[in-house]
Every structure is written in structure tokens, then in C-alpha cells.
Coordinates of C-alpha atoms in Angstrom, one line a residue:
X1 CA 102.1 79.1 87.1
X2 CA 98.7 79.0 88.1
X3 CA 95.6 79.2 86.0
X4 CA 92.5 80.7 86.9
X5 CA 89.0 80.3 85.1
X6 CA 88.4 83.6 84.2
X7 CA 91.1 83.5 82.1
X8 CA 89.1 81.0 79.7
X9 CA 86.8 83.4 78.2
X10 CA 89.7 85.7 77.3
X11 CA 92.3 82.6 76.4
X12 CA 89.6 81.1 73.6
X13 CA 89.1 84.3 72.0
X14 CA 92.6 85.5 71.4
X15 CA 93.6 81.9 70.5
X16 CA 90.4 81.6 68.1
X17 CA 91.5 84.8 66.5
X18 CA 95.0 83.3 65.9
X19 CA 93.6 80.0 64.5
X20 CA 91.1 82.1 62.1
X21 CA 94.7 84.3 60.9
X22 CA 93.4 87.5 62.4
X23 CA 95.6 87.4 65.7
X24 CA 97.1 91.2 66.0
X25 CA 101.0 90.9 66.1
X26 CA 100.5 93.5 69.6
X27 CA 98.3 92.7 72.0
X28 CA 98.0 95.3 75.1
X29 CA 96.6 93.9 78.1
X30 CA 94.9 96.2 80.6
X31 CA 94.1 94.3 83.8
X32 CA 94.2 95.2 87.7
X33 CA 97.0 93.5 90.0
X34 CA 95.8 89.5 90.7
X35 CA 94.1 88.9 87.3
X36 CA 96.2 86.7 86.3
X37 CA 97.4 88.3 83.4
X38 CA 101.0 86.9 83.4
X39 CA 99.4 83.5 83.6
X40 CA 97.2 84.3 80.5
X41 CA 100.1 85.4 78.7
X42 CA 102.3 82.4 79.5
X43 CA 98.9 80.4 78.2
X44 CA 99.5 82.4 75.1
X45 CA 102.9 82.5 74.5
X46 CA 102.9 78.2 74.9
X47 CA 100.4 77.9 72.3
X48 CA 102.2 80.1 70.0
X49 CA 105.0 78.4 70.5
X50 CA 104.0 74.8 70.3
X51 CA 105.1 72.7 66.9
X52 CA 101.7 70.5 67.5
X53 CA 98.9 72.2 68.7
X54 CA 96.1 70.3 69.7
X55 CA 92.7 72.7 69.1
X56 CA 93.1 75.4 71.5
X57 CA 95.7 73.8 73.8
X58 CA 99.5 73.2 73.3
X59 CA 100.6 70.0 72.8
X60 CA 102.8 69.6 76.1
X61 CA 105.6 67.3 74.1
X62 CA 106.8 68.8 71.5
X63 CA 110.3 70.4 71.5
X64 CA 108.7 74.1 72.2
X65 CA 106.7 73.0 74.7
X66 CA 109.2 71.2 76.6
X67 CA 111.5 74.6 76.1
X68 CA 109.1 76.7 77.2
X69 CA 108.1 74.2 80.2
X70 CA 112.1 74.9 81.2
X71 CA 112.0 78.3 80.7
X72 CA 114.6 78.8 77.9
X73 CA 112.9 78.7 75.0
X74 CA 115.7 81.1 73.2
X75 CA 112.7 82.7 70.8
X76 CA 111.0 83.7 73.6
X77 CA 111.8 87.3 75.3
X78 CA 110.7 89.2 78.6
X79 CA 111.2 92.7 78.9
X80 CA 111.6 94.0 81.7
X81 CA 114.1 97.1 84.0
X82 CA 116.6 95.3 85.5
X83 CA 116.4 94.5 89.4
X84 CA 116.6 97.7 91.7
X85 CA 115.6 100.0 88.4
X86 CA 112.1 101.4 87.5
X87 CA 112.5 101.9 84.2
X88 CA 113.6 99.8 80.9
X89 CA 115.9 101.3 78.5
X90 CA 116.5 102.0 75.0
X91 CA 119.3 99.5 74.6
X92 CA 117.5 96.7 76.7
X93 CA 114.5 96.9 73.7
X94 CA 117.0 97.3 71.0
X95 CA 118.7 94.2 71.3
X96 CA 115.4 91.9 71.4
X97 CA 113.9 93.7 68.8
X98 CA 117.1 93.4 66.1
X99 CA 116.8 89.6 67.4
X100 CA 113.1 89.3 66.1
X101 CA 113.9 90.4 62.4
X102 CA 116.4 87.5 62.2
X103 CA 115.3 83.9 61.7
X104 CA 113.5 82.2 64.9
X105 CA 116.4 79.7 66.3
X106 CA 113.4 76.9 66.4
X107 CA 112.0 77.9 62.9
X108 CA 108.6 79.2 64.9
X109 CA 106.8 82.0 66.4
X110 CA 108.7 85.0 68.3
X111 CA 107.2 85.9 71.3
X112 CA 108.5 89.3 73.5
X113 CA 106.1 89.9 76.6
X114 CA 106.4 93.2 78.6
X115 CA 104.9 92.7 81.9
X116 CA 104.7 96.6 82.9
X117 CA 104.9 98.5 79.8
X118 CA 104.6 101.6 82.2
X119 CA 108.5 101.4 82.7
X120 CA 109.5 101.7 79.1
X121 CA 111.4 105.0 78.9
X122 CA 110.6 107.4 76.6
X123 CA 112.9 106.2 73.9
X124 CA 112.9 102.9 74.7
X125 CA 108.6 103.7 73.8
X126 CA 109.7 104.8 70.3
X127 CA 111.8 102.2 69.7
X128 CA 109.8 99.4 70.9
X129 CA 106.9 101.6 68.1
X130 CA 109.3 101.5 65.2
X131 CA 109.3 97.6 65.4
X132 CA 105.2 97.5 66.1
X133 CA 105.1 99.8 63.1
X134 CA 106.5 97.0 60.8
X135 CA 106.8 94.0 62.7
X136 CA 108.7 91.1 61.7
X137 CA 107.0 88.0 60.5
X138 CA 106.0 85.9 62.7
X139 CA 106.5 88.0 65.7
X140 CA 104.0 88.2 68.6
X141 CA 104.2 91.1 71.6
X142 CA 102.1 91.2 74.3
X143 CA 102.7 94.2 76.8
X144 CA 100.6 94.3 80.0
X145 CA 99.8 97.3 81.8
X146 CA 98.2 98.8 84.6
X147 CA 96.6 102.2 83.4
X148 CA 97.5 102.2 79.5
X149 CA 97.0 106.0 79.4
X150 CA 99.7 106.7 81.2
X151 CA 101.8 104.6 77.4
X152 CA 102.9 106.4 74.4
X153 CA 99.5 107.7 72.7
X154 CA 101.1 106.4 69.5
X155 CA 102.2 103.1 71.3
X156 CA 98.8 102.3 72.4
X157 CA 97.2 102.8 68.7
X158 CA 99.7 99.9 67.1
X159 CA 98.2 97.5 69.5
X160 CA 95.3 96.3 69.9
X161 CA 93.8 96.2 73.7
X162 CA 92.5 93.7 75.9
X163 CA 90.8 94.3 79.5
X164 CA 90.8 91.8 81.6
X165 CA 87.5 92.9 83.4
X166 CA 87.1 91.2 86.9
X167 CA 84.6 88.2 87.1
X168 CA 81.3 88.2 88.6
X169 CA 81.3 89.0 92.4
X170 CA 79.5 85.5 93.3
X171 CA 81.6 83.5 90.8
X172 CA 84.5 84.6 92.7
X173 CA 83.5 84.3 95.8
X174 CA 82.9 80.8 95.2
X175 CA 86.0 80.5 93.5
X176 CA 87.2 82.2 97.1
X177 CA 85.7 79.5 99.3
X178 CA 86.8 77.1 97.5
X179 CA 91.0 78.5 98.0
X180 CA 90.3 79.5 101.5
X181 CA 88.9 79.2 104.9
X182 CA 88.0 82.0 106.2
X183 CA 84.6 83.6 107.0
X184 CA 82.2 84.7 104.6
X185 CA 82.6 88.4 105.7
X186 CA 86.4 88.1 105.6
X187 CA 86.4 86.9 101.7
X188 CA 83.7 89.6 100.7
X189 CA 85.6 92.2 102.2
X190 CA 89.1 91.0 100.5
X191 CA 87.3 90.7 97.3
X192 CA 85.9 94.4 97.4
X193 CA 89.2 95.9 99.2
X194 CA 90.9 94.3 95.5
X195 CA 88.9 95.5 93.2
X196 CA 87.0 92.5 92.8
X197 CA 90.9 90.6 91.1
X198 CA 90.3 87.2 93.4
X199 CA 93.6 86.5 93.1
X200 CA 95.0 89.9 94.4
X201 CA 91.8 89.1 97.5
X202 CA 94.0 85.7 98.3
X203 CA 97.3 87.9 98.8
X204 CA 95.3 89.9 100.9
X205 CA 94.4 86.9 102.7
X206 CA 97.9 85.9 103.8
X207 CA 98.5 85.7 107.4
X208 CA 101.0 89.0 107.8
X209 CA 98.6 90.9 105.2
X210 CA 95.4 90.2 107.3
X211 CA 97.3 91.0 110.6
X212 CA 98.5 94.5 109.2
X213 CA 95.0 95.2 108.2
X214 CA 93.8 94.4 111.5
X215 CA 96.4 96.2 113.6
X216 CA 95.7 99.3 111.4
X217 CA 91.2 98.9 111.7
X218 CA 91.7 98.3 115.6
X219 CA 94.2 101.1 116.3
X220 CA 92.1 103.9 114.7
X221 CA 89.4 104.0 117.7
X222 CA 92.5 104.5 120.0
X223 CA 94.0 107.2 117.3
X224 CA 90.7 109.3 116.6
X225 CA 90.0 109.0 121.0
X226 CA 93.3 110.2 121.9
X227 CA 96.1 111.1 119.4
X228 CA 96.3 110.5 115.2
X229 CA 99.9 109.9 115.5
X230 CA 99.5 106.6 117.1
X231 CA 98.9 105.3 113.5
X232 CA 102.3 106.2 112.2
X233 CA 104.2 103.0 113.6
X234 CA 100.4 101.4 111.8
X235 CA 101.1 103.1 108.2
X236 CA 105.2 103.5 107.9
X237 CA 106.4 100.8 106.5
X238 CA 107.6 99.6 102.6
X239 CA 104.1 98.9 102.0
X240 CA 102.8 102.5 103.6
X241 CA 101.0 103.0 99.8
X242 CA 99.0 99.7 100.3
X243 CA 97.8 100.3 103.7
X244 CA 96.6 104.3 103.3
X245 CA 94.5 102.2 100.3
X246 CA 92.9 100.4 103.4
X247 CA 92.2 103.4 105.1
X248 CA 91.1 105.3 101.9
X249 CA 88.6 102.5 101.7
X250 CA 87.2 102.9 105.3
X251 CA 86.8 106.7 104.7
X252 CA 84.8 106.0 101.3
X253 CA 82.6 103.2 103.7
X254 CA 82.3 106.0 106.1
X255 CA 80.6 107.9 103.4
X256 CA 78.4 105.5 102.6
X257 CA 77.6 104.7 106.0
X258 CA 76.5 108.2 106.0
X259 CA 74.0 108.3 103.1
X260 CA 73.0 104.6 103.9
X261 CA 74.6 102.6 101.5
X262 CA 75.9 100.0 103.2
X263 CA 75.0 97.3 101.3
X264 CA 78.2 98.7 99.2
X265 CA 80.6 98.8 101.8
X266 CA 84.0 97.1 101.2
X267 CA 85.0 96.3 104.7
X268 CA 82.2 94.2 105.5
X269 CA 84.3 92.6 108.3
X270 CA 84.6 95.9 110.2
X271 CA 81.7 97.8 110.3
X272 CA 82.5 98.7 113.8
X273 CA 85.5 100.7 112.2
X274 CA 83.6 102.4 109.0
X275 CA 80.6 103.3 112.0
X276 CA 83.3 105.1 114.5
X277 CA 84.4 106.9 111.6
X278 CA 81.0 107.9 110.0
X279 CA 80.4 109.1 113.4
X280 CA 83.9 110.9 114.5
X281 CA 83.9 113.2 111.0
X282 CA 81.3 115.2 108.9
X283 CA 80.5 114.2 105.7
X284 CA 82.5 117.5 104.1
X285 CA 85.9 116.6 106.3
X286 CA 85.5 112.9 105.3
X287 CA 85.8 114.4 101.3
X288 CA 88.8 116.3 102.7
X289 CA 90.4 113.4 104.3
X290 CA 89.6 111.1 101.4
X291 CA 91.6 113.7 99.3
X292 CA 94.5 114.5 101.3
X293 CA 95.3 110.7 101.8
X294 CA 94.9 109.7 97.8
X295 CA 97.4 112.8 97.6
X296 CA 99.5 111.4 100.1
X297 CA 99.7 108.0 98.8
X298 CA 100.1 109.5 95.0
X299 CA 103.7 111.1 96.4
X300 CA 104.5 108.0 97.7
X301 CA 104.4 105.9 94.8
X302 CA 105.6 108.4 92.2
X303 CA 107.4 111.0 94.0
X304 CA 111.3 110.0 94.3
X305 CA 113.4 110.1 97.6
X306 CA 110.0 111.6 99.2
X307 CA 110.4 111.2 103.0
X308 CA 107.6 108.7 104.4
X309 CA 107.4 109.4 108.0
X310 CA 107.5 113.2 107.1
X311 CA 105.1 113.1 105.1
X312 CA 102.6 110.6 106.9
X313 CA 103.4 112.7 110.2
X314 CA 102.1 115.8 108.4
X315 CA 99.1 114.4 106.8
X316 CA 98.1 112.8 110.4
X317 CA 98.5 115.9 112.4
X318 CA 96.3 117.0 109.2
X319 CA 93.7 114.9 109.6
X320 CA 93.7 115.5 113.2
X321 CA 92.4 118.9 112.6
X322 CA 89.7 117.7 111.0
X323 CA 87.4 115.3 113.6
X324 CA 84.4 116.5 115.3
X325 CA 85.9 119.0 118.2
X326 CA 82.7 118.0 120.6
X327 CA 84.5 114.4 120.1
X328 CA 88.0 114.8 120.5
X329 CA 89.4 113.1 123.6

């Protein structure tokens, strides 16, 4: 698993806190996708785990280390809704938490790591509580999660919370460079399209990420000149939510074009795209679009057994409706 070097900042001080015998027996991570936080965690979970720490670092040798090097360290537990589910149930956090009140099979730490607390159900939320509530000795959790208000109010007040806030734009940029080598431009503009996470800006960076990107940038001149539907063979796919993000983004560039901000802009890389748009739509129906599209995506992710190309078909005849009429055609 790969380690990153913004992690070290965050590593030292929950480790420190640990040493000192003030680490919190919850720890709830809040972090963007391609922080790294799995990789923190895993950092964590070793040190906790090792027989002969050295400082801040595991020891690498010792019995839990080389179990936890193999994956099958049997004191250590992820939680997590089985494959083809969305969400973790009751009985799935029952039996790993009865397992923590008994005796640790290698006389250590316990460790149970949720990587998306967001699919605990209900229950499964206040079960999971009554175990934080009174925790068994020795027993460390660490759930992750993406927007932590969307947890168990009561959930999120036995734990105590960690954000993984993104690193400086120029430290990761030359952290960028340094994995990749592509244009300066390019790197920005994955950087800014990821929230500034430089490890979610190298997936965008993969070869079949960068060509959907493209293909969807260069077919909106032909789609705003001609007909909005061309973009539905652009935007229907599995990843349809990630790729209305990329358009979001060049309607909030468009904005900014507007107002002349665009020393903000995310797709640095195509300004030719942000410009066509800041010139094809008024500032009010860029607002609209902006909307209707965050709408769109929002049923996409959370609505169940929506129709996709229904539902992107309507919202591009939508937008249609809404481009200059002295520039259509």
C-alpha cells in the first residue's frame, strides 16, 4: 500500500497521542477520495499492532507485523457491505464487536477499521454505538468517511474526528511532477478537477480517464453548435456521476470566466472549452445549468433503479433550452 507525505503530519500526531496514553479508542476520519486515508489507517493499525515498536514506526519483524504484512492478523477486522451490497448490516457488526470483548488471539491491540462508515445501516449504527459507548480494552476503531454528517449524530459524538485537509497546491504539484509526465497545465487542472487529493489527480491521469475527459471537452463545441444530445453517448456510461462532475466544473469556470476570475479556473488545460461556454450562455442560465446537472448527478448516485439515459436525455434537451437563441446553430 502506498504511502504519501502528507500523511506524516497526521500519522505523528495520532501516534504521539497513543504513546502519551491519550489515543481516543474511535477515531473518525473525514477525508476526500485519493487522500490516502486507507493507507494512513493501515500505518496505524501496524503500529498498534506491533509487539516492538520502534519510536513512531513498527518494528517490521515481530510476529504482528509479519501477520499484518500477510494480511491475517486474526485481531484485526474490516468492516465493510459485502460485494454487490451498499449497505453493512446489523449482524455483520455484531459478530466483530462480541469478538473484541473477548481476549485478543495475540495478547495485543484490537483493531476494526470501517472504510465507509456511510453504509452502516441504521441498526447496524446503534450497534456499532453501544460498543463505542463502552469499548473494550484495548480496542481501537477507526471509521472513515466521506461527509460524516450524513453518520448517526450520536455516532459521530463517541469519536473523535480527524480531517485529512488536502496539502498545499505547490507541494502537490511537485509531488505531481515527480509521479507523472505530463504538462504542467494537465497536472494543475487534475489537481483542481480533485479537490486538490493528489492521489485522486493521478487516477484522473490514467490513460482511459484523460481520454473520457477529452472526448467529453471536445464534443461540447459540436453539441452547443448543432444538437445537446450528441453528448449522451459522452455522459452514459457506469461512471455518468463522474463525468457530469467534469462538466459541472466547466460551467462553474464558465462563471468565472465571466466575472474574470480566471486565475481560479480548474480546467486550465481547456480554456478553449470554459471560453465557448462563457460565451454560448448568460450568466443567469449558466446558475440554472449548474443546478439542474448537480440535481441530475445527486439522482444518480442516490436514487435507486433511476434510469440513466432517461434521465440524461431529459436534462440535455433541458439544457438545450437554455443557450443563447442568436447562437443556436
Amino acid at each position: 500500500m502506498s504511502w504519501y507525505p502528507w500523511l506524516n503530519q497526521p500519522y505523528r500526531q495520532v501516534i504521539s497521542q497513543h504513546q502519551g496514553g491519550r489515543g481516543h479508542h474511535a477515531l473518525l476520519i473525514q477525508a476526500i477520495d485519493g487522500m490516502g486515508d486507507d493507507a494512513l489507517v493501515w500505518g496505524m493499525s501496524r503500529w498498534l499492532m506491533c509487539q516492538q515498536r520502534e519510536g513512531l514506526k513498527s518494528c517490521g519483524h515481530c510476529h504482528g507485523c509479519q501477520l499484518m504484512q500477510a494480511n491475517t492478523h486474526p485481531d484485526w477486522y474490516r468492516l465493510e457491505a459485502e460485494k454487490g451490497k451498499s449497505t453493512l448490516g446489523i449482524d455483520a457488526v455484531r459478530q466483530v464487536t462480541e469478538k473484541m470483548y473477548h481476549f485478543g488471539q495475540q495478547g495485543g491491540a484490537k483493531v476494526v477499521w470501517l472504510p465507509d462508515a456511510a453504509q452502516l445501516s441504521e441498526a447496524a449504527a446503534n450497534a456499532l454505538l453501544k460498543t463505542l459507548e463502552e469499548p473494550p480494552a484495548n480496542s481501537w476503531f477507526f471509521l472513515t468517511s466521506r461527509e460524516p454528517s450524513r453518520l448517526l449524530a450520536t455516532l459521530r459524538s463517541r469519536c473523535m474526528t480527524l480531517h485529512l485537509s488536502p496539502p498545499d497546491e505547490a507541494q502537490s504539484l511537485q509531488w505531481l511532477k515527480k509521479q507523472s509526465p505530463q504538462n504542467d497545465e494537465l497536472l494543475l487542472s487534475a489537481l483542481r478537477l480533485s479537490a486538490g487529493a493528489p492521489a485522486a489527480a493521478m487516477t484522473l491521469l490514467e490513460p482511459s480517464r484523460l481520454q473520457a475527459r477529452q472526448k467529453l471537452c471536445d464534443g461540447l463545441a459540436g453539441a452547443l453548435q448543432q444538437d445537446t444530445l450528441q453528448l449522451l453517448s459522452v455522459l452514459n456510461g457506469d461512471d455518468a456521476a463522474v463525468r457530469i462532475g467534469w462538466l459541472l466544473s466547466l460551467l462553474l469556470d464558465a462563471m468565472k470566466w465571466q466575472q474574470g476570475a480566471t486565475q481560479w479556473l480548474s480546467n486550465v488545460d481547456r480554456q478553449d472549452v470554459v471560453a465557448l461556454l462563457a460565451q454560448h450562455f448568460s450568466a443567469s442560465a449558466l446558475n440554472t445549468s449548474a443546478r439542474d446537472w448537480m440535481q441530475c448527478r445527486e439522482q444518480l448516485l442516490h436514487v435507486a433503479a433511476v434510469n440513466r439515459e432517461l434521465l440524461l436525455t431529459d436534462c440535455l434537451l433541458s439544457w438545450a433550452d437554455k443557450i443563447k437563441p442568436a447562437l443556436v446553430g
